[in-house]
Amino acid sequence: MQCHWELLSPEEEDLIARGIMEGGVHGGPYHITLSPTDLCNFDCFFCTARGDGTMELPWELLRGVLESGVEMGLKSINLTGGGEPLLHRDFGALMDLLEELGIRVYALVTNGTALTPALAERFAGRGIRWITVSFNETTPETHTEMNRSSPRLFARATEGIRNAVHALRSTEGQVRIQVFIWKHNFRRLLSLIEDALALGPDTVLVNSLYHWPGEVRLDDSERRELRPLISEAVSRWAPRLEFRLSDEGLQEFAAEELHRHCPQAFEQMDITRTDRRVEYCCIPWYAPMITANGNVHPCCNMIGEGSPVLGNLHDQTLREIWLGERCQDFRETWRQMLLAEGNPRLMDPRRVRCLSPLCFSRSACQLNYYLAPSRFYRRIDAWAESGPRQAHRRRRRWSLGRFTRRG
């Protein structure tokens, strides 16, 4: 499960289910993905999340959000970025406040350069579940070129990885190294993974360049060339691999290869063991994303240019945004997704345009099927199948027919 769902009480899980079934919200947010700053010591050419390198959440606003969040039910956070989260000027005070309020840090996404032994041990002592280091490339030369940084920062990043591995080795937490493949390096997939694994992580995450134009993406022949490399990588290193290759149309292939080589260790996408999809994202009732400019977004996959903004913390409180009209309207979008069983033709086109392509794939985003336990997905699906799903389809088909007749 993702984002500390296991910290919920049965009563809180029931409130989330009621919100979905009734078309409202009852409690929360229970988790927040927080990007406290867009300051960064890298200048990665592919980064679409960064601002102008000057924004960060002011300390008083940050403290107020977390204090009010606890009053609303907040239990845990992810620390990530637009920038490098560990570079927030008040990061030490933030860690103190999280401990004071009893907020757990579920996951950290970092470039590793500021991850000192002391800080890694502090995260480990707080029960962190994941430390993901966006390493991106694995040699001093390629790392410097891709991240537009320096060999000195490469050395600091590798040291940060080792610090995380050492700190978490006797805990339940895990270290994950992320590498990116694109047109200029995909043929080096095996050496990328081998170099990353040599640093001792639990997992290597192989990602693709999301939202980037065609000139850096693989063409059809290159995708065909990549397939046997994926197969070889899986045969050598499963289950220590994860893939996020939806943008290249290879996610299903990678998932099938993992399951074929290591079925006992790989959680196949149909974790509820059904012949059809029953897992649908419930993030709008559980966990928003807050960025360094104060914007509140539905999730970490919807923070780029043109993505929906539910409100801004410089203008409204967290409570006002969470209970507000924009947030509620977006919950209705996800509710339509559930009732339409992920079929965009059975949804309002305006709502389809609000969603990321990742939302429609069962395996592209872990929040689609790893956020909640199987019992929760089954409960919501049973409710939908009891009548609301059929009613939604009838309304949508009637609406489409009326539109066609008018046309």
XYZ file of C-alpha atoms in Angstrom:
407
model
C 0.000 0.000 0.000
C 1.075 3.574 -0.667
C 1.048 6.738 1.448
C 0.517 5.139 4.863
C -3.062 4.003 4.299
C -2.415 1.478 7.071
C -2.401 4.365 9.585
C -6.126 4.888 9.022
C -8.572 3.584 11.572
C -11.535 1.492 10.347
C -13.733 4.510 11.019
C -11.563 6.776 8.842
C -11.506 4.242 6.013
C -15.282 4.128 6.269
C -15.458 7.931 5.961
C -13.479 7.808 2.714
C -15.773 5.103 1.351
C -18.857 7.106 2.315
C -17.479 10.162 0.541
C -17.015 8.213 -2.679
C -20.410 6.560 -2.498
C -22.317 9.688 -1.475
C -20.488 12.108 -3.757
C -19.029 14.215 -0.953
C -16.176 14.167 1.516
C -16.147 13.219 5.184
C -12.815 13.997 6.787
C -9.233 14.293 5.677
C -6.877 14.960 4.127
C -5.062 12.097 5.821
C -1.866 12.364 3.807
C -0.133 15.190 1.897
C 2.514 15.102 -0.816
C 4.559 18.201 -0.072
C 6.991 19.997 -2.358
C 8.330 22.686 -0.009
C 10.730 24.424 -2.424
C 11.649 24.671 -6.074
C 15.252 25.510 -5.193
C 17.597 22.930 -6.683
C 21.301 22.403 -7.216
C 20.580 20.472 -10.432
C 19.170 21.899 -13.650
C 17.868 18.708 -15.285
C 16.898 19.389 -18.900
C 13.772 17.226 -18.626
C 12.366 18.662 -15.395
C 8.850 20.014 -15.933
C 7.966 20.535 -12.265
C 10.341 23.334 -11.380
C 9.418 26.984 -11.124
C 11.941 29.779 -11.473
C 14.203 28.471 -8.704
C 13.163 31.126 -6.184
C 9.895 29.856 -4.721
C 9.442 28.037 -1.454
C 6.682 27.791 1.099
C 7.221 30.413 3.840
C 7.780 28.911 7.255
C 4.685 30.406 8.874
C 2.451 29.161 6.052
C 4.065 25.739 6.155
C 3.597 25.453 9.888
C -0.021 26.612 9.667
C -0.864 24.068 6.965
C 0.591 21.174 8.943
C -1.012 22.234 12.226
C -4.441 22.632 10.640
C -3.877 19.397 8.712
C -3.430 17.479 11.956
C -6.711 18.921 13.214
C -8.379 17.597 10.034
C -6.870 14.120 10.356
C -3.449 14.417 8.685
C -1.197 11.501 9.618
C 1.681 11.405 7.143
C 3.426 13.185 4.278
C 5.661 12.555 1.305
C 8.515 15.014 0.795
C 9.294 15.655 -2.841
C 10.005 18.480 -5.248
C 9.842 20.623 -7.999
C 13.158 21.410 -6.429
C 15.297 19.533 -3.935
C 13.177 19.328 -0.738
C 16.198 19.110 1.567
C 17.308 22.584 0.417
C 14.357 24.404 2.008
C 15.934 27.034 4.249
C 13.877 25.885 7.250
C 14.149 22.152 6.613
C 15.598 21.428 10.066
C 12.681 23.255 11.684
C 10.291 21.339 9.423
C 11.669 18.026 10.667
C 11.297 19.226 14.266
C 7.687 20.258 13.619
C 6.795 16.939 11.991
C 8.096 15.109 15.059
C 6.283 17.509 17.400
C 2.963 17.027 15.578
C 3.405 13.279 15.220
C 3.287 13.388 11.403
C 5.073 10.438 9.789
C 7.266 10.862 6.724
C 6.204 8.055 4.413
C 8.547 8.791 1.513
C 11.312 11.151 0.439
C 12.236 11.918 -3.162
C 15.651 13.580 -3.351
C 18.650 13.937 -5.624
C 20.776 12.672 -2.727
C 23.294 15.501 -2.601
C 22.133 16.844 0.784
C 21.365 13.468 2.365
C 23.966 13.417 5.137
C 24.508 10.431 7.460
C 22.782 12.282 10.318
C 19.746 13.192 8.213
C 19.443 9.687 6.772
C 19.523 8.265 10.314
C 16.866 10.738 11.390
C 14.546 9.638 8.594
C 15.212 6.005 9.468
C 14.411 6.654 13.123
C 11.081 8.204 12.098
C 10.032 5.040 10.286
C 10.326 6.266 6.705
C 9.091 3.682 4.194
C 10.874 4.850 1.027
C 13.828 7.022 0.107
C 13.916 7.470 -3.653
C 17.044 9.057 -5.086
C 16.583 10.557 -8.541
C 20.018 9.614 -9.800
C 18.909 9.779 -13.452
C 22.304 8.733 -14.856
C 25.021 6.594 -13.314
C 28.464 7.819 -14.433
C 30.110 11.145 -13.565
C 30.049 12.252 -17.210
C 26.487 11.268 -18.101
C 25.115 12.363 -14.713
C 26.711 15.793 -15.118
C 25.355 16.150 -18.660
C 21.805 14.982 -17.951
C 21.412 16.913 -14.698
C 23.476 19.877 -15.890
C 25.403 19.749 -12.635
C 29.024 18.827 -11.846
C 31.218 15.804 -11.006
C 31.344 17.096 -7.428
C 27.556 16.801 -7.149
C 27.711 13.319 -8.663
C 30.054 12.307 -5.835
C 27.719 13.853 -3.263
C 24.726 12.043 -4.784
C 26.436 8.653 -4.628
C 27.441 9.353 -1.031
C 23.838 10.274 -0.215
C 22.677 6.953 -1.636
C 25.178 5.075 0.500
C 24.061 7.030 3.570
C 20.435 6.067 2.923
C 21.290 2.405 2.345
C 23.299 2.285 5.582
C 20.621 4.036 7.642
C 17.706 1.937 6.420
C 19.378 -1.481 6.286
C 18.055 -2.582 9.693
C 14.585 -1.029 9.254
C 11.515 -1.785 7.167
C 12.370 1.172 4.945
C 13.738 0.743 1.446
C 16.013 2.717 -0.861
C 15.126 3.118 -4.509
C 17.369 4.595 -7.219
C 15.598 6.148 -10.198
C 17.186 6.243 -13.637
C 15.721 7.732 -16.808
C 15.936 6.219 -20.247
C 15.457 8.258 -23.407
C 16.565 8.366 -27.016
C 20.245 8.904 -26.221
C 20.799 6.277 -23.538
C 18.200 3.473 -23.818
C 20.751 1.090 -25.334
C 22.693 1.369 -22.061
C 19.747 0.097 -20.002
C 21.662 -2.903 -18.628
C 24.698 -0.885 -17.572
C 22.454 1.786 -15.995
C 20.760 -0.833 -13.847
C 24.022 -2.613 -13.015
C 25.712 0.643 -11.945
C 22.717 1.613 -9.802
C 22.489 -1.786 -8.118
C 26.209 -1.622 -7.262
C 25.350 1.189 -4.825
C 23.226 -1.202 -2.761
C 19.604 -0.048 -3.119
C 16.634 -2.346 -2.658
C 15.133 -1.357 -5.993
C 16.007 0.367 -9.257
C 13.156 2.303 -10.855
C 13.480 2.656 -14.629
C 11.491 5.675 -15.775
C 10.855 7.443 -19.073
C 10.678 11.157 -19.863
C 7.112 12.162 -19.065
C 5.571 15.069 -21.028
C 8.619 15.468 -23.268
C 8.350 15.980 -27.058
C 9.024 13.448 -29.753
C 12.620 14.363 -30.527
C 13.827 12.872 -27.233
C 11.376 9.960 -27.231
C 11.912 6.541 -28.742
C 10.536 5.810 -32.190
C 8.846 2.506 -33.025
C 12.038 0.736 -34.083
C 13.819 1.883 -30.918
C 10.964 0.614 -28.761
C 11.271 -2.753 -30.456
C 15.013 -2.624 -29.777
C 14.372 -1.882 -26.102
C 12.056 -4.850 -25.511
C 14.757 -7.568 -25.408
C 16.863 -5.336 -23.151
C 13.943 -5.119 -20.712
C 13.533 -8.892 -20.869
C 17.226 -9.470 -20.195
C 17.232 -6.973 -17.321
C 14.248 -8.692 -15.726
C 15.777 -12.141 -16.155
C 18.942 -10.961 -14.404
C 17.645 -8.716 -11.643
C 13.969 -9.307 -10.880
C 12.465 -8.608 -8.369
C 14.761 -5.624 -7.742
C 13.321 -3.662 -10.665
C 10.351 -1.371 -11.192
C 9.327 0.227 -14.468
C 7.409 3.380 -15.390
C 7.361 3.188 -19.174
C 3.777 4.126 -20.033
C 4.913 7.105 -22.108
C 6.822 4.724 -24.344
C 3.951 2.228 -24.489
C 6.021 -0.444 -22.762
C 4.588 -0.547 -19.236
C 2.344 -3.540 -19.829
C 5.194 -5.431 -21.492
C 7.558 -4.718 -18.567
C 4.902 -5.723 -16.022
C 4.236 -8.986 -17.840
C 7.961 -9.743 -17.997
C 8.331 -9.129 -14.266
C 5.405 -11.377 -13.506
C 6.677 -14.091 -15.844
C 10.157 -14.157 -14.304
C 9.226 -13.577 -10.684
C 5.526 -14.217 -9.968
C 6.145 -14.953 -6.297
C 7.645 -11.509 -5.637
C 5.881 -9.213 -8.077
C 2.500 -7.782 -7.122
C 0.641 -8.109 -10.382
C -1.638 -5.231 -11.266
C -4.775 -7.264 -10.546
C -4.009 -7.480 -6.847
C -7.661 -8.062 -6.064
C -7.534 -11.219 -8.216
C -10.441 -10.411 -10.494
C -10.824 -10.702 -14.253
C -11.600 -7.015 -14.612
C -10.350 -3.797 -13.123
C -11.830 -2.894 -9.757
C -9.013 -0.634 -8.491
C -9.671 3.070 -9.030
C -7.808 6.006 -7.547
C -9.275 7.507 -4.380
C -6.617 10.208 -3.914
C -9.191 13.088 -4.055
C -10.660 11.805 -0.793
C -7.287 11.098 0.791
C -4.192 13.084 -0.193
C -3.614 16.342 -2.138
C -0.305 17.647 -3.500
C 1.069 21.012 -2.305
C 3.731 22.785 -4.362
C 6.248 25.480 -3.469
C 4.108 28.323 -4.833
C 1.239 27.328 -2.526
C -0.876 25.651 -5.198
C -2.864 22.594 -4.186
C -3.142 19.945 -6.932
C -5.013 16.622 -7.033
C -1.806 14.558 -7.044
C 1.856 14.430 -8.046
C 0.991 13.461 -11.634
C -0.951 16.709 -12.106
C 1.449 19.531 -11.347
C 2.751 20.566 -14.772
C 1.643 23.408 -16.982
C -2.099 23.284 -17.592
C -2.750 20.903 -14.702
C -5.778 21.586 -12.495
C -5.261 23.771 -9.433
C -7.684 23.249 -6.556
C -6.678 26.422 -4.732
C -3.725 28.360 -3.366
C -2.675 28.443 0.276
C -1.713 32.102 0.066
C -5.399 32.873 -0.559
C -7.281 30.125 1.291
C -6.759 27.771 4.201
C -6.201 24.074 3.664
C -9.662 23.409 5.092
C -11.314 25.866 2.705
C -9.603 24.283 -0.279
C -10.271 20.675 0.775
C -13.960 21.366 1.332
C -14.224 23.859 -1.523
C -16.025 23.777 -4.852
C -12.992 23.035 -7.040
C -11.910 20.086 -4.970
C -15.428 18.708 -4.861
C -15.789 19.119 -8.603
C -12.604 17.141 -9.105
C -13.874 14.376 -6.849
C -16.819 14.089 -9.195
C -14.366 13.582 -12.074
C -12.784 10.639 -10.286
C -16.206 9.331 -9.329
C -17.159 9.328 -13.006
C -13.955 7.406 -13.752
C -15.002 4.750 -11.242
C -18.567 4.505 -12.529
C -17.401 4.423 -16.162
C -14.841 1.707 -15.339
C -12.092 3.825 -16.855
C -13.829 4.133 -20.226
C -13.455 7.767 -21.378
C -16.346 7.365 -23.846
C -18.685 6.974 -20.871
C -17.396 10.148 -19.208
C -17.994 13.846 -19.766
C -15.210 14.868 -22.227
C -14.472 17.968 -20.149
C -13.656 15.725 -17.197
C -11.520 13.408 -19.321
C -9.392 16.389 -20.332
C -8.776 17.185 -16.654
C -7.110 13.823 -16.040
C -3.630 12.544 -16.763
C -3.315 9.694 -19.300
C -1.828 7.721 -16.397
C -5.242 7.713 -14.721
C -6.737 5.525 -17.445
C -4.118 2.798 -17.244
C -4.390 0.094 -14.651
C -0.628 -0.290 -14.336
C 0.859 3.114 -15.152
C 0.341 4.734 -11.740
C 0.718 2.906 -8.453
C -1.955 5.073 -6.855
C -4.496 3.388 -9.134
C -4.069 0.006 -7.512
C -1.623 0.088 -4.611
C -3.018 3.004 -2.594
C -5.677 1.104 -0.666
C -6.061 -2.503 0.503
C -7.933 -5.023 -1.595
C -10.933 -5.003 0.758
C -11.473 -1.296 0.052
C -11.448 -1.686 -3.723
C -13.854 -4.607 -3.474
C -16.194 -2.661 -1.229
C -16.412 0.319 -3.595
C -16.784 -1.924 -6.629
C -19.617 -3.856 -4.970
C -21.396 -0.572 -4.277
C -20.894 0.614 -7.873
C -22.155 -2.682 -9.280
C -25.252 -2.554 -7.069
C -26.800 0.103 -9.302
C -24.875 3.411 -9.554
C -22.662 2.162 -12.407
C -25.607 1.121 -14.568
C -27.431 4.368 -13.803
C -24.369 6.387 -14.838
C -24.131 4.504 -18.135
C -27.802 5.114 -18.908
C -27.436 8.849 -18.190
C -24.305 9.121 -20.293
C -25.790 7.243 -23.253
C -28.937 9.367 -23.066
C -26.796 12.509 -23.018
C -24.760 11.322 -26.032
C -27.931 10.463 -27.918
C -29.435 13.883 -27.229
C -26.227 15.579 -28.387
C -26.223 13.493 -31.604
C -29.869 14.315 -32.341
C -29.250 18.042 -31.826
C -26.165 17.841 -34.086
